Short mmCIF file of C-alpha atoms in Angstrom, two decimals:
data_model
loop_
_atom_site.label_atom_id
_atom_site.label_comp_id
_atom_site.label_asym_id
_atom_site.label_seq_id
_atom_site.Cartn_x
_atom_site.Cartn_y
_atom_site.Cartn_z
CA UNK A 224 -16.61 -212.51 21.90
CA UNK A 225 -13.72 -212.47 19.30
CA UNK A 226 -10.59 -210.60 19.14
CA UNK A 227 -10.10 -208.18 16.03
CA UNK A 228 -6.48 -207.13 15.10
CA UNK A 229 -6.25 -203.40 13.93
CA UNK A 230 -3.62 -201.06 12.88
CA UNK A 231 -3.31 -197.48 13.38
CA UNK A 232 -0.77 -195.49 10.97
CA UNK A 233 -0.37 -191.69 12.48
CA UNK A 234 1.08 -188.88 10.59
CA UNK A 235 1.70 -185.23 11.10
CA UNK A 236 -1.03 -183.38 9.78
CA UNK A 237 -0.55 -181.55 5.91
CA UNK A 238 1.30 -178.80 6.80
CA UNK A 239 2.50 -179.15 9.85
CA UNK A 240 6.52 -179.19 10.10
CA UNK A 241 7.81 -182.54 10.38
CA UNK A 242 11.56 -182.22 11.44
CA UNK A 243 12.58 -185.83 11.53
CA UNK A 244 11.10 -186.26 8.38
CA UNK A 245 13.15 -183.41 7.21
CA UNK A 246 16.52 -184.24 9.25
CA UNK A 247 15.77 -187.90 7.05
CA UNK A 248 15.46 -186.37 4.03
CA UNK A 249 18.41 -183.99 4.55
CA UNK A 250 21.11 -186.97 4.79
CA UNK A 251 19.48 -189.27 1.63
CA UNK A 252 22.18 -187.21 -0.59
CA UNK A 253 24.95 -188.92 1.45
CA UNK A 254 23.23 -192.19 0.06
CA UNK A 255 23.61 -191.14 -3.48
CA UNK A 256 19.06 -190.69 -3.04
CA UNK A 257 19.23 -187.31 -3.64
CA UNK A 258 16.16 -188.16 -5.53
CA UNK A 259 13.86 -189.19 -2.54
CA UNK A 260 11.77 -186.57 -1.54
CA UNK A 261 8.38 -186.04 0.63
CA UNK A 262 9.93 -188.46 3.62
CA UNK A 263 7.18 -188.00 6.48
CA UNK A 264 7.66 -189.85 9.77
CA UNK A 265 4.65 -190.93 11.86
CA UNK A 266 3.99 -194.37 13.88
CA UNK A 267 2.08 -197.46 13.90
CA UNK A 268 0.20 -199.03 16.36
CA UNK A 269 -1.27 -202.67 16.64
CA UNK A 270 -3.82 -204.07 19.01
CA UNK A 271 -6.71 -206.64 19.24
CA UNK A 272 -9.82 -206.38 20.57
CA UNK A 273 -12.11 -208.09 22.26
CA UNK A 274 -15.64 -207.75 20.99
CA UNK A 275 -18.88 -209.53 18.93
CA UNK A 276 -18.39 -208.01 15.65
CA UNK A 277 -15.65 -206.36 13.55
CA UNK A 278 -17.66 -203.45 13.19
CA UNK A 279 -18.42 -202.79 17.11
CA UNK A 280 -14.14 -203.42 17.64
CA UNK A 281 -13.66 -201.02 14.91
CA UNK A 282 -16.08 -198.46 16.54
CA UNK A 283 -13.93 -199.19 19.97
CA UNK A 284 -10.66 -198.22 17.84
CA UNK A 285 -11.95 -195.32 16.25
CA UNK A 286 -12.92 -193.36 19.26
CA UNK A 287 -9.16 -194.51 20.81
CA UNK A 288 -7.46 -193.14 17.84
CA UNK A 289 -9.60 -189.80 17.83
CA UNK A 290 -9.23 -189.28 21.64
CA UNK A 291 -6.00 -190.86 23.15
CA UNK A 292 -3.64 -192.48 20.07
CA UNK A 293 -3.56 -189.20 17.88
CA UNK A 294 -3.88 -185.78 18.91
CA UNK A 295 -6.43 -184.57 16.47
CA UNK A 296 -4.84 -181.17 16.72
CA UNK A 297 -1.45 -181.42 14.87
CA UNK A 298 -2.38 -185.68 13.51
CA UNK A 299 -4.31 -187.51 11.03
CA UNK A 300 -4.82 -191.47 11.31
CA UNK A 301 -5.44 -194.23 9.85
CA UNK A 302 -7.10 -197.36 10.69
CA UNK A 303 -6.30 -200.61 9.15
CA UNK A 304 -8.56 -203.95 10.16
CA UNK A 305 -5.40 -206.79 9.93
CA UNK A 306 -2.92 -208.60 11.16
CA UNK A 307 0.13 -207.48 13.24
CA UNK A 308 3.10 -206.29 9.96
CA UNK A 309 4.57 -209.65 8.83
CA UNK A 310 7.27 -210.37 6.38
CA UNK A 311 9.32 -207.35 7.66
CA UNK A 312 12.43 -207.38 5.83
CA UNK A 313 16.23 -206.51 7.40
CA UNK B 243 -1.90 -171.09 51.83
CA UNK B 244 -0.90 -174.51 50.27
CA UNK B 245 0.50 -175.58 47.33
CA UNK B 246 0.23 -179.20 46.05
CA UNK B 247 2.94 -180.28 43.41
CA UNK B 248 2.10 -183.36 41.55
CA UNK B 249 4.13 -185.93 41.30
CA UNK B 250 3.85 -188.59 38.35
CA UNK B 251 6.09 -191.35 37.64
CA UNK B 252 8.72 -189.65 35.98
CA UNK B 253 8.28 -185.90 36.93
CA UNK B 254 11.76 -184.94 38.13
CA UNK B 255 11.41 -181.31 38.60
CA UNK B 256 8.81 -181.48 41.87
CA UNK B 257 11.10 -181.25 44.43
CA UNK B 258 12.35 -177.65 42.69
CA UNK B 259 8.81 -176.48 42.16
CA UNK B 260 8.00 -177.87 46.08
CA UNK B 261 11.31 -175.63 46.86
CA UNK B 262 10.20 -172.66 44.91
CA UNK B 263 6.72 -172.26 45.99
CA UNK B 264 8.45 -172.36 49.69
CA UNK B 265 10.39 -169.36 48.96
CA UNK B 266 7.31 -168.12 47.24
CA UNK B 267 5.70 -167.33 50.81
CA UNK B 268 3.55 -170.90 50.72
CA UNK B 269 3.20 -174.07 52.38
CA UNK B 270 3.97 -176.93 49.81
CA UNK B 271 3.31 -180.49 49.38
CA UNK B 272 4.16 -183.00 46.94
CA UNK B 273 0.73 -184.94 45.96
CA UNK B 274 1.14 -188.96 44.44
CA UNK B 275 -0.33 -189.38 41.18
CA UNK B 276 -2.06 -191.87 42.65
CA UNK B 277 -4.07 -190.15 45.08
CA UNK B 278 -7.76 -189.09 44.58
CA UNK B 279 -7.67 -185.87 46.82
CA UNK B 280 -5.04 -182.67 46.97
CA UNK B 281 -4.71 -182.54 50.38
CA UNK B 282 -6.21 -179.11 50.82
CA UNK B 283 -3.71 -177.32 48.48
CA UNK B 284 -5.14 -174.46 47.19
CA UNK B 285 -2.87 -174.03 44.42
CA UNK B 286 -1.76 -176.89 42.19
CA UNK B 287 1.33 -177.06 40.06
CA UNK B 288 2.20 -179.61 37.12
CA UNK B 289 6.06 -179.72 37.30
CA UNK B 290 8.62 -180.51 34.98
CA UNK B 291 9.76 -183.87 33.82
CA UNK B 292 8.91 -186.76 31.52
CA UNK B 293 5.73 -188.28 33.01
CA UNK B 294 5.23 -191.79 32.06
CA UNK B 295 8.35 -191.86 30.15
CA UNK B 296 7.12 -189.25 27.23
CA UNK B 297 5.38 -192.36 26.02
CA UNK B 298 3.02 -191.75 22.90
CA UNK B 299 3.27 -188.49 23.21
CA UNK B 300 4.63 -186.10 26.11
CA UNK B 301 1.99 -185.52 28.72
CA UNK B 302 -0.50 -188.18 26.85
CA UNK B 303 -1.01 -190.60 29.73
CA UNK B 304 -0.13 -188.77 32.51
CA UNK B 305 -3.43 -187.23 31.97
CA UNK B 306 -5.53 -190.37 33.32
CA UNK B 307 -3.45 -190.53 36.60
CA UNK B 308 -5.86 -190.78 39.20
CA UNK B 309 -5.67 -187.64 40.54
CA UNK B 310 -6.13 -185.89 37.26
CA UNK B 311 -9.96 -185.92 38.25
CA UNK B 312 -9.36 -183.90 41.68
CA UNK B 313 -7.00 -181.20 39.46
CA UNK B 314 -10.07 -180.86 37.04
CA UNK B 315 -12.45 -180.28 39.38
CA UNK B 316 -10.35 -177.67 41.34
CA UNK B 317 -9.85 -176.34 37.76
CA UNK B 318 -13.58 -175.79 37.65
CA UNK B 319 -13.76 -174.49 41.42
CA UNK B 320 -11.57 -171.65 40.02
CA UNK B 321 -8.09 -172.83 41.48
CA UNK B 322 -5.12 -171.78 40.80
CA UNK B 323 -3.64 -174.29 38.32
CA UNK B 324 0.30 -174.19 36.79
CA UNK B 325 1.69 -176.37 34.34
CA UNK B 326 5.43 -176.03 33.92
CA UNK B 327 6.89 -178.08 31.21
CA UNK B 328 6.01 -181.37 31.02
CA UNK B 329 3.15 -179.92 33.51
CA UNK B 330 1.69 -177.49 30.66
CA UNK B 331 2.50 -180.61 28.21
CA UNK B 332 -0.23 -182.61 30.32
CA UNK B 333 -2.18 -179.75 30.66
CA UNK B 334 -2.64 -179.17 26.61
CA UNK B 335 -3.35 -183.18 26.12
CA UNK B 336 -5.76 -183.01 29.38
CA UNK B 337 -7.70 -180.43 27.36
CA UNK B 338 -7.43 -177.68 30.19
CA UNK B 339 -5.25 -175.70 28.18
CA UNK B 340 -5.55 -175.06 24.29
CA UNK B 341 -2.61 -176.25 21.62
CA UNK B 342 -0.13 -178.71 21.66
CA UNK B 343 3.41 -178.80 22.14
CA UNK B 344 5.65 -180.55 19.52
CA UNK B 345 9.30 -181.34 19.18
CA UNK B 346 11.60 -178.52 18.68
CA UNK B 347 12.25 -177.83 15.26
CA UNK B 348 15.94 -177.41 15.66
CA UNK B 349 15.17 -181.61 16.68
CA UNK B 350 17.25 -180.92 19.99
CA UNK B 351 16.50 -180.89 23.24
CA UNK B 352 16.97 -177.40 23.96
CA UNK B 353 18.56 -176.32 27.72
CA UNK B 354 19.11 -173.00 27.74
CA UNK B 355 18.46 -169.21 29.20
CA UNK B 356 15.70 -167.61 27.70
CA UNK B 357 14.44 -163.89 28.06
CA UNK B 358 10.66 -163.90 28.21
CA UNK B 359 8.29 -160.64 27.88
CA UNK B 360 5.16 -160.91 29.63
CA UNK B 361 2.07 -160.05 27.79
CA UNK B 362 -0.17 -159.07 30.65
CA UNK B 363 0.12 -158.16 34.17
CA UNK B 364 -3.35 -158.64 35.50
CA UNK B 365 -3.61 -162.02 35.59
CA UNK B 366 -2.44 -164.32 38.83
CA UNK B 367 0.54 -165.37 37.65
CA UNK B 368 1.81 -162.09 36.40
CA UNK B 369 0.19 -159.47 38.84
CA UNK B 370 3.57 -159.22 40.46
CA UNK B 371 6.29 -158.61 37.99
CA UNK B 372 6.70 -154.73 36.97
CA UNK B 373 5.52 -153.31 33.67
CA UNK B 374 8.44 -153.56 31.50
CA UNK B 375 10.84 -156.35 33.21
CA UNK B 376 11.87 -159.48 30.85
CA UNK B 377 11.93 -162.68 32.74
CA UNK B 378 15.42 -164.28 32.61
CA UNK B 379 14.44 -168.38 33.24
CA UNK B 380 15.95 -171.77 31.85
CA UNK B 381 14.33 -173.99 29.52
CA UNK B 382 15.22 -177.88 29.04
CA UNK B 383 12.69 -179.54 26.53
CA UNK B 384 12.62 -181.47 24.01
CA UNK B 385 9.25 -181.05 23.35
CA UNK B 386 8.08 -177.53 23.38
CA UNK B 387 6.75 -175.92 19.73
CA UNK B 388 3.83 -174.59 20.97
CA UNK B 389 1.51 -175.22 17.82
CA UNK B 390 -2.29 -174.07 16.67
CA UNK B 391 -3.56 -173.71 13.79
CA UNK B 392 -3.92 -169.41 12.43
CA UNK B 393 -7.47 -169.09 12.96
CA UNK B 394 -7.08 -170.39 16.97
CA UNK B 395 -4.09 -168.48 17.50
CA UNK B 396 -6.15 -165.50 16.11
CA UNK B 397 -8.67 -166.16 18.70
CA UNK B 398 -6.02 -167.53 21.15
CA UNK B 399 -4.45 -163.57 20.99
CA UNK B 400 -8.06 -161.82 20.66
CA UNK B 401 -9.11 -163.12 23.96
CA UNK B 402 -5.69 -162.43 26.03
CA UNK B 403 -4.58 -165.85 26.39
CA UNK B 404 -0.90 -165.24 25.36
CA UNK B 405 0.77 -164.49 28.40
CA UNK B 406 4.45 -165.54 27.42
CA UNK B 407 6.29 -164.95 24.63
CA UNK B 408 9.84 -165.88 23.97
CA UNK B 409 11.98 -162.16 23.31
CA UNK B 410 15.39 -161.11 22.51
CA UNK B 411 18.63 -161.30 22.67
CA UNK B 412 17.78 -165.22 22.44
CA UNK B 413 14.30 -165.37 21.02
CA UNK B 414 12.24 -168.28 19.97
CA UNK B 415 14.41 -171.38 20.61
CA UNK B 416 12.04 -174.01 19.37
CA UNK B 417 9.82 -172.89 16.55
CA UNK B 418 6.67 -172.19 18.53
CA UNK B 419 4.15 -170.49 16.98
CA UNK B 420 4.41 -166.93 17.39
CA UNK B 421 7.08 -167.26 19.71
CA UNK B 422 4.35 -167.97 22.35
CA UNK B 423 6.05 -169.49 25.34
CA UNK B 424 2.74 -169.66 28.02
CA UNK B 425 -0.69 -169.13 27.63
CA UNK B 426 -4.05 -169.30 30.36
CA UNK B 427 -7.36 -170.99 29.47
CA UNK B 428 -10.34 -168.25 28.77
CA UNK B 429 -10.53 -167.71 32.70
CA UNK B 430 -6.93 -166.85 33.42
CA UNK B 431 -6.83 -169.26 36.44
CA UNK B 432 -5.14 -172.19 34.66
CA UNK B 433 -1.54 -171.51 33.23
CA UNK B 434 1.19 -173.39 31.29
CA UNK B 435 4.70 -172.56 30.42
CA UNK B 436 7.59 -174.43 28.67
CA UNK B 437 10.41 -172.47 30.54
CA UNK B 438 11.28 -173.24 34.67
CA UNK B 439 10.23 -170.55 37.07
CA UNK B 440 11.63 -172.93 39.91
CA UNK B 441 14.91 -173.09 38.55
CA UNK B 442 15.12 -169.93 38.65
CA UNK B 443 14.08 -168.88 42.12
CA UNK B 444 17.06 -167.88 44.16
CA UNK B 445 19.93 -165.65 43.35
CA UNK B 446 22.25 -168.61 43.36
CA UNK B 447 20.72 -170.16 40.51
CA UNK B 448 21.45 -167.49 38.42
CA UNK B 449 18.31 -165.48 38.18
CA UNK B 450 15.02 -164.90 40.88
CA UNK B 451 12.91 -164.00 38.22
CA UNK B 452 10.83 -166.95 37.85
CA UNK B 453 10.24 -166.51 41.82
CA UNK B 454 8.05 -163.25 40.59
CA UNK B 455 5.74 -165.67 38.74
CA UNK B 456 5.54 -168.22 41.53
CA UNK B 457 4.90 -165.43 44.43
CA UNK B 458 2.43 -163.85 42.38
CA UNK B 459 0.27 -166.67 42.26
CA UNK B 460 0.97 -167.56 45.75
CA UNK B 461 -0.16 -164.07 46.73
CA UNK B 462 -3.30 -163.90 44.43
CA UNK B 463 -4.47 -167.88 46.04
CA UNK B 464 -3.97 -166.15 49.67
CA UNK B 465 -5.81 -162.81 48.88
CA UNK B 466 -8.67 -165.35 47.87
CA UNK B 467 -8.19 -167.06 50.42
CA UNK B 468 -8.30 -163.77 52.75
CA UNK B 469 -11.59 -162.95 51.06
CA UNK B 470 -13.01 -166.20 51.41
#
């Protein structure tokens, strides 16, 4: 067995009102980046796991996403094979 | 006649709902999250709150509590089933009841009277409030835009499964879709709403209206009961 790091990035589907994307976008003017536009807000979630191959700990990922990380109903995801985000600036 | 209120790490409205179905004509219990059986209750409320700390997403985890398993399978019995708030929150991500509920769009928590109209009477929960009369009950969510796509909510209304809607002088306070503030599953035994029946079930709190709700399905799990 090895561990696999992964990354899940999950948005509100196309269409579907994002408020805090739009409460974001709403106070760039104050910033003087009045021409930022499309802000979106989601979340991102690392793990590992423990398994033989990368593709049997993606598998194990993809059914998490599909049935407990996202709500298939109002998200979309995506799954990134990886380390956890390094180099973060601020 | 027994009600069981659930109790998850975090629920904070159980002792109200316990309180409620009292005056409601029933016994009441609060089950553990952690127990595997419901004690006998023949009715089972969901109750208000922020199970598990609205991690993920509110009502996400709650849902694989241990006892989850006995509410499913006296879902599929035919029991008598309420989700109120964070309750019909778990509910929707359990998969008993369809859409999901998503932060308000005014990006408040919202805690506020509400006027709701009542789309049917011959279901459980309803069987007991008059033709007509507009529920007067609190809401305190931040968490509760009721959301499906068109094409489900076409099918969601076709088959009767709207059985609250938010109404004036207030109306919709959170952006739900189609002001819908409760809906059943396809059998009518399992029901979720966003606003608090139990906080409204005495006089003193302002309004009895939500006790209409509450004794209606109290009455409707006895008459079973009766029959049985």
């Amino acid at each position: 067995m090895s561990r696999f790091s992964f990354s899940i990035a999950i948005m509100p589907r196309e269409g579907i009102l994002d408020p805090q994307g739009k409460a974001v976008e709403a106070a760039l003017p104050q910033l003087g980046a009045a021409t930022v536009h499309g802000v979106r807000i989601g979340r991102r979630i690392e793990l590992t796991v423990e398994a033989d191959d990368a593709p049997s700990a993606r598998a194990v990922v993809e059914k998490l996403a599909a049935e407990f990380l996202a709500n298939p109903l109002v998200e979309r995801w995506a799954i990134d094979e990886g380390q956890p985000l390094a180099g973060v600036s601020g | 006649m027994k009600v069981g209120v659930v109790v998850f790490p975090g629920s904070n409205c159980d002792r109200d709902a316990l309180h409620g179905a009292r005056l409601a004509g029933a016994q009441a219990e609060l089950l553990w999250h952690e127990d595997t059986d419901l004690h006998g209750a023949d009715v089972v409320i969901l109750p208000g709150g922020f199970a598990y700390g609205d991690y993920l997403r509110a009502g996400a985890i709650a849902r694989f509590s241990p006892i989850m398993d006995a509410v499913r399978e006296h879902a599929a019995r035919g029991g008598l089933l309420l989700g109120i708030c964070n309750g019909f929150q778990v509910l929707t991500e359990a998969g008993l009841l369809p859409g999901a509920l998503r932060r308000n769009t005014t990006l408040r928590f919202e805690h506020r009277w509400v006027s709701l109209l009542v789309q049917r009477h011959d279901t459980p929960f309803t069987r007991g409030i008059p033709a007509g009369q507009t529920l007067r009950l609190p809401i305190a969510h931040g968490e509760g835009s009721f959301y499906l796509a068109d094409a489900e909510l076409d099918g969601l209304e076709a088959s009767g499964q709207v059985l609250f809607r938010y109404g004036p002088p207030e109306g919709n306070p959170n952006g739900s879709a189609r002001d819908i503030a409760g809906v059943t599953d396809s059998s009518g035994r399992i029901c979720g709403l966003m606003p608090h029946p139990e906080r409204a079930s005495e006089g003193l709190l302002g309004s009895d209206d939500g006790l209409l709700l509450l004794r209606s399905m109290v009455e409707s799990a006895a008459q079973v009961e009766a029959v049985a």
